[in-house]
Tab-separated table of C-alpha atoms in Angstrom:
chain	number	residue	atom	x	y	z
S	37	MET	CA	23.565	21.254	60.888
S	38	THR	CA	24.791	19.821	63.898
S	39	ARG	CA	22.371	17.821	66.480
S	40	GLN	CA	23.485	20.069	68.991
S	41	GLU	CA	22.522	23.569	66.516
S	42	LEU	CA	19.242	22.154	65.960
S	43	ILE	CA	18.795	21.575	69.982
S	44	GLN	CA	19.648	25.270	70.695
S	45	GLN	CA	17.400	26.256	67.603
S	46	ILE	CA	14.826	24.554	69.084
S	47	LYS	CA	15.517	25.718	72.730
S	48	GLU	CA	15.713	29.585	71.370
S	49	LYS	CA	12.802	29.547	69.497
S	50	GLN	CA	10.782	26.980	71.977
S	51	SER	CA	9.540	25.264	68.582
S	52	PHE	CA	10.393	22.303	67.085
S	53	LEU	CA	7.813	22.703	64.203
S	54	CYS	CA	8.644	22.294	60.512
S	55	VAL	CA	6.389	23.728	57.764
S	56	GLY	CA	5.846	21.566	55.181
S	57	LEU	CA	6.244	23.479	51.919
S	58	ASP	CA	3.823	21.467	49.411
S	59	PRO	CA	2.848	23.909	47.050
S	60	ASP	CA	-0.482	22.349	44.635
S	61	VAL	CA	-0.952	24.705	42.264
S	62	LYS	CA	-4.598	24.270	42.033
S	63	LYS	CA	-4.908	25.783	45.546
S	64	ILE	CA	-2.341	28.469	45.528
S	65	PRO	CA	-4.565	31.666	46.125
S	66	GLN	CA	-5.350	33.414	42.996
S	67	CYS	CA	-3.769	37.122	44.720
S	68	VAL	CA	-0.074	35.418	44.400
S	69	VAL	CA	-0.927	34.471	40.760
S	70	ASP	CA	-2.663	37.808	39.629
S	71	GLU	CA	0.731	39.746	41.454
S	72	CYS	CA	2.895	36.895	39.381
S	73	LYS	CA	1.171	37.868	35.925
S	74	ALA	CA	1.003	41.882	37.102
S	75	ASP	CA	4.993	41.654	37.673
S	76	LEU	CA	5.532	40.153	34.011
S	77	ASP	CA	7.429	41.924	30.834
S	78	GLU	CA	5.020	42.362	27.970
S	79	ASP	CA	7.464	39.478	26.382
S	80	GLU	CA	7.599	37.174	29.412
S	81	GLU	CA	4.987	34.456	29.740
S	82	TYR	CA	3.673	33.387	33.256
S	83	ASP	CA	4.714	29.425	34.423
S	84	ASP	CA	3.048	27.948	37.788
S	85	SER	CA	6.650	28.099	38.990
S	86	LEU	CA	6.577	31.698	39.209
S	87	ALA	CA	3.290	31.457	41.445
S	88	ILE	CA	4.852	28.593	43.650
S	89	ILE	CA	8.121	30.975	44.731
S	90	LEU	CA	6.020	33.816	45.272
S	91	PHE	CA	3.627	32.141	47.314
S	92	ASN	CA	6.521	29.702	49.210
S	93	GLN	CA	8.455	33.364	50.117
S	94	TYR	CA	5.008	34.879	51.505
S	95	ILE	CA	4.247	31.776	53.750
S	96	ILE	CA	8.871	30.901	54.842
S	97	ASP	CA	8.216	35.024	55.464
S	98	ALA	CA	5.085	34.570	57.547
S	99	THR	CA	6.181	31.461	59.589
S	100	ALA	CA	9.802	31.880	60.339
S	101	PRO	CA	9.660	33.375	63.791
S	102	TYR	CA	7.716	29.931	65.144
S	103	CYS	CA	9.159	27.159	63.464
S	104	VAL	CA	12.795	25.895	63.042
S	105	ALA	CA	12.438	23.755	59.829
S	106	TYR	CA	11.175	23.467	56.328
S	107	LYS	CA	10.162	20.760	54.203
S	108	PRO	CA	9.638	20.753	50.478
S	109	ASN	CA	7.694	17.955	48.880
S	110	LEU	CA	9.528	17.345	45.638
S	111	ALA	CA	6.654	15.523	44.294
S	112	PHE	CA	4.801	19.376	44.000
S	113	TYR	CA	7.910	20.851	42.166
S	114	GLU	CA	8.938	17.756	40.142
S	115	SER	CA	5.345	17.502	38.849
S	116	LEU	CA	5.975	21.001	36.772
S	117	GLY	CA	9.016	19.420	35.267
S	118	ALA	CA	12.209	21.666	34.946
S	119	MET	CA	10.589	24.998	35.839
S	120	GLY	CA	8.912	23.102	39.288
S	121	MET	CA	12.888	22.301	40.207
S	122	VAL	CA	13.472	26.020	39.661
S	123	ALA	CA	11.176	26.535	42.008
S	124	TYR	CA	12.136	23.984	44.572
S	125	GLU	CA	16.123	25.350	43.891
S	126	GLU	CA	14.930	28.866	43.907
S	127	THR	CA	12.925	28.169	47.466
S	128	VAL	CA	15.687	26.833	49.251
S	129	ALA	CA	17.836	29.208	48.125
S	130	TYR	CA	15.810	31.827	49.541
S	131	ILE	CA	15.696	30.256	52.851
S	132	ARG	CA	19.317	29.767	53.104
S	133	GLU	CA	19.576	33.588	52.371
S	134	ASN	CA	17.652	34.709	54.390
S	135	TYR	CA	16.627	32.178	57.448
S	136	PRO	CA	20.022	30.691	57.638
S	137	THR	CA	19.327	29.110	61.215
S	138	HIS	CA	16.628	26.923	60.158
S	139	PHE	CA	16.777	23.394	59.087
S	140	ILE	CA	16.004	22.273	55.353
S	141	ILE	CA	14.787	19.090	54.639
S	142	ALA	CA	14.229	17.848	51.058
S	143	ASP	CA	11.027	15.090	51.353
S	144	ALA	CA	12.257	13.384	48.153
S	145	LYS	CA	12.138	9.628	49.372
S	146	ARG	CA	15.108	8.106	47.575
S	147	GLY	CA	16.757	5.151	47.907
S	148	ASP	CA	18.226	2.847	45.064
S	149	ILE	CA	20.883	0.727	44.154
S	150	GLY	CA	24.489	2.251	45.690
S	151	ASN	CA	26.118	4.671	42.759
S	152	THR	CA	22.271	5.896	42.148
S	153	SER	CA	21.919	6.823	45.646
S	154	LYS	CA	25.315	8.512	45.468
S	155	MET	CA	23.622	10.457	42.721
S	156	TYR	CA	20.956	11.224	44.583
S	157	ALA	CA	22.848	12.459	47.908
S	158	ARG	CA	25.132	14.354	45.249
S	159	SER	CA	22.267	16.627	44.230
S	160	PHE	CA	21.043	16.990	47.848
S	161	PHE	CA	23.580	17.867	48.971
S	162	GLU	CA	26.151	19.199	46.954
S	163	ASP	CA	26.516	22.458	44.799
S	164	ASP	CA	23.161	25.010	44.984
S	165	ALA	CA	20.227	23.471	45.971
S	166	LYS	CA	22.224	22.137	49.269
S	167	VAL	CA	19.809	21.326	52.091
S	168	ASP	CA	19.912	19.655	55.862
S	169	ALA	CA	18.757	16.280	55.337
S	170	VAL	CA	16.666	14.303	53.081
S	171	THR	CA	14.078	11.485	53.336
S	172	VAL	CA	15.015	8.118	52.536
S	173	ALA	CA	13.510	4.874	51.894
S	174	PRO	CA	15.387	1.864	53.817
S	175	TYR	CA	13.795	-1.199	52.122
S	176	MET	CA	16.888	-1.672	49.636
S	177	GLY	CA	19.150	-2.217	52.389
S	178	GLU	CA	22.389	-0.379	53.795
S	179	ASP	CA	24.286	0.366	50.291
S	180	SER	CA	20.999	2.000	49.230
S	181	VAL	CA	21.317	4.664	52.190
S	182	SER	CA	25.161	4.666	53.119
S	183	PRO	CA	25.773	7.149	50.172
S	184	PHE	CA	23.895	9.801	52.130
S	185	LEU	CA	26.015	9.618	55.009
S	186	GLY	CA	28.405	10.345	53.455
S	187	TYR	CA	28.427	14.455	54.359
S	188	ASP	CA	29.630	16.106	57.347
S	189	ASP	CA	26.550	17.554	59.335
S	190	LYS	CA	23.919	16.195	56.768
S	191	TRP	CA	21.049	13.976	57.909
S	192	VAL	CA	19.396	11.096	56.595
S	193	ILE	CA	15.691	10.834	57.686
S	194	LEU	CA	14.863	7.155	57.333
S	195	LEU	CA	11.252	6.339	56.879
S	196	ALA	CA	10.316	4.123	59.835
S	197	LEU	CA	6.173	3.656	60.567
S	198	THR	CA	4.508	6.539	58.458
S	199	SER	CA	1.107	7.959	59.002
S	200	ASN	CA	-1.083	6.981	56.039
S	201	LYS	CA	-3.401	4.262	56.202
S	202	GLY	CA	-1.616	1.990	54.074
S	203	SER	CA	1.605	1.725	56.448
S	204	HIS	CA	-0.249	-1.327	58.310
S	205	ASP	CA	-0.004	-3.032	54.865
S	206	PHE	CA	3.964	-3.527	55.676
S	207	GLN	CA	5.646	-1.736	58.518
S	208	LEU	CA	2.954	-3.664	60.915
S	209	MET	CA	3.794	-7.018	59.655
S	210	GLU	CA	5.636	-9.387	62.272
S	211	ASP	CA	7.971	-12.209	61.916
S	212	LYS	CA	7.658	-16.081	63.925
S	213	ASN	CA	8.974	-14.132	66.497
S	214	GLY	CA	6.191	-11.298	66.877
S	215	GLU	CA	8.941	-8.514	65.634
S	216	ARG	CA	7.378	-5.533	63.404
S	217	LEU	CA	9.033	-4.976	60.303
S	218	PHE	CA	9.306	-1.085	61.309
S	219	GLU	CA	11.349	-2.319	64.443
S	220	LYS	CA	13.569	-4.687	62.013
S	221	VAL	CA	14.252	-1.314	60.239
S	222	LEU	CA	14.914	1.009	63.631
S	223	LYS	CA	17.433	-1.828	65.109
S	224	GLN	CA	18.960	-2.844	61.548
S	225	SER	CA	20.047	0.641	60.494
S	226	GLN	CA	21.650	1.974	64.034
S	227	GLN	CA	24.399	0.149	62.457
S	228	TRP	CA	24.227	2.282	59.094
S	229	GLY	CA	24.421	5.879	61.022
S	230	ASN	CA	23.961	7.693	64.561
S	231	GLU	CA	22.227	9.830	66.389
S	232	GLU	CA	24.363	12.735	64.572
S	233	ASN	CA	23.667	11.775	61.031
S	234	MET	CA	20.210	10.111	61.462
S	235	MET	CA	16.584	10.521	61.958
S	236	TYR	CA	13.206	8.028	61.521
S	237	VAL	CA	9.953	9.480	60.126
S	238	VAL	CA	6.980	8.028	62.328
S	239	GLY	CA	3.584	9.525	61.565
S	240	ALA	CA	1.642	11.519	64.365
S	241	THR	CA	-1.567	9.152	63.636
S	242	GLN	CA	0.347	6.555	64.942
S	243	GLY	CA	-0.198	7.471	69.070
S	244	GLN	CA	1.010	5.690	71.780
S	245	MET	CA	3.459	3.649	69.151
S	246	PHE	CA	5.862	6.028	70.085
S	247	GLU	CA	6.820	4.285	73.418
S	248	ASP	CA	7.713	1.044	71.697
S	249	ILE	CA	9.538	3.047	68.910
S	250	ARG	CA	11.640	5.201	72.200
S	251	LYS	CA	12.755	1.937	73.505
S	252	ILE	CA	14.436	0.994	70.231
S	253	VAL	CA	15.982	4.373	69.516
S	254	PRO	CA	15.563	6.664	72.582
S	255	ASN	CA	17.828	9.297	71.669
S	256	HIS	CA	17.139	9.661	67.587
S	257	PHE	CA	15.170	12.535	66.084
S	258	LEU	CA	11.882	11.521	64.950
S	259	LEU	CA	10.080	13.560	61.846
S	260	VAL	CA	6.593	13.517	62.679
S	261	PRO	CA	3.932	13.921	60.126
S	262	GLY	CA	0.603	13.877	60.014
S	263	VAL	CA	-0.489	16.712	62.631
S	264	GLY	CA	-2.893	18.897	61.611
S	265	ALA	CA	-4.932	18.016	58.460
S	266	GLN	CA	-4.140	14.011	59.142
S	267	GLY	CA	-5.745	14.339	62.878
S	268	GLY	CA	-2.216	13.176	64.651
S	269	SER	CA	-2.653	14.588	67.902
S	270	LEU	CA	0.833	16.771	69.517
S	271	GLN	CA	0.180	16.411	72.780
S	272	GLU	CA	0.072	12.506	72.140
S	273	VAL	CA	2.988	12.461	70.519
S	274	CYS	CA	5.090	14.757	73.093
S	275	LYS	CA	3.576	12.320	75.979
S	276	TYR	CA	5.773	9.211	74.114
S	277	GLY	CA	8.423	10.320	72.002
S	278	MET	CA	10.139	13.625	73.046
S	279	ILE	CA	13.307	13.356	74.974
S	280	PRO	CA	13.663	15.290	78.018
S	281	GLY	CA	16.310	18.161	77.771
S	282	ASP	CA	17.317	17.294	74.038
S	283	CYS	CA	13.392	17.467	72.746
S	284	GLY	CA	14.309	14.649	69.700
S	285	LEU	CA	11.349	15.548	67.502
S	286	LEU	CA	10.305	17.873	64.589
S	287	VAL	CA	6.564	17.769	63.834
S	288	ASN	CA	5.497	18.708	60.263
S	289	SER	CA	2.633	20.777	59.781
S	290	SER	CA	1.768	21.271	56.082
S	291	ARG	CA	-1.806	22.009	54.681
S	292	GLY	CA	-2.938	23.347	57.751
S	293	ILE	CA	-0.506	26.201	58.195
S	294	ILE	CA	0.338	26.635	53.907
S	295	PHE	CA	-3.609	26.606	52.762
S	296	ALA	CA	-5.217	27.378	55.897
S	297	SER	CA	-6.857	30.405	53.868
S	298	ASN	CA	-7.286	30.737	50.659
S	299	ASP	CA	-7.487	34.296	50.133
S	300	ASP	CA	-5.554	37.509	50.029
S	301	ASP	CA	-5.058	37.239	54.161
S	302	PHE	CA	-3.480	33.825	53.268
S	303	ALA	CA	0.182	34.757	54.521
S	304	GLU	CA	-1.159	36.322	57.821
S	305	VAL	CA	-3.634	33.314	58.775
S	306	ALA	CA	-0.539	30.627	57.870
S	307	ALA	CA	1.186	32.683	60.510
S	308	GLU	CA	-1.702	32.441	63.103
S	309	LYS	CA	-1.516	28.857	62.902
S	310	ALA	CA	2.274	28.218	62.774
S	311	LYS	CA	2.283	30.938	66.162
S	312	GLU	CA	-0.649	28.640	67.797
S	313	LEU	CA	1.084	25.553	67.160
S	314	GLN	CA	4.514	27.156	68.082
S	315	GLN	CA	2.770	28.024	71.775
S	316	GLU	CA	1.315	24.806	72.207
S	317	MET	CA	4.972	23.465	71.475
S	318	ALA	CA	6.177	25.784	74.152
S	319	ILE	CA	3.794	24.326	76.822
S	320	GLU	CA	5.251	20.873	75.735
S	321	LEU	CA	9.071	21.804	75.649
S	322	SER	CA	8.392	23.329	79.430
S	323	LYS	CA	6.791	20.016	80.993
């Protein structure tokens, strides 16, 4: 998906919501598990990956009108082995077939020496499990990132300033000139990619720090986790991070939407939570 196509979707839906598909099997509603088991043939055995596939499909159908992107987190699929990866691929295929205008981010946080990164890039951008973007760690440098940038209309989403508590351990470290590590990442990486193929992860919990980030990358899209369950403020993110006219933000919510209810009404409640965020986003876009 091109930058302009993404912006167009944001304007049409009046939303820059990304729904994180983090299906913890211990939290999937029992009604989904029961439905999977009821659909099995006599010679078939139940597997948690079946519940993940069905759960994701319900969530996607419920939230699609209110979001522009989905972000499956690979850890929740890889933890189940080969069948978990089947669930991931089935989820991507379901979005592609039923909601082809939605932006898909593989939240994988890859990044390794060049030849290894080349294989990672191939796994996400070629063949059946095609996505639009993949999250990448920058700390091994240009040769670990550049293989992901060799695909037309695909995106690298580089970790810059994350929402977790431990982000302060390294990302805010200053050199002798007072420049922080995340600022170095932002500046150096602009030599690798551009506004058409590179975004940055900036946690919603970083608040006013978005102002500093926009001084360095005024026009790049930012993927913003941490709104909702982690306590980040959508209004603060928009105040300091939004690009007038282009938006420049994809704000992610995972647990606050997909696990808002654990009862039979989980899909309906997920839709309500997604709609609430979309309506808040529409207000911010109109300012």
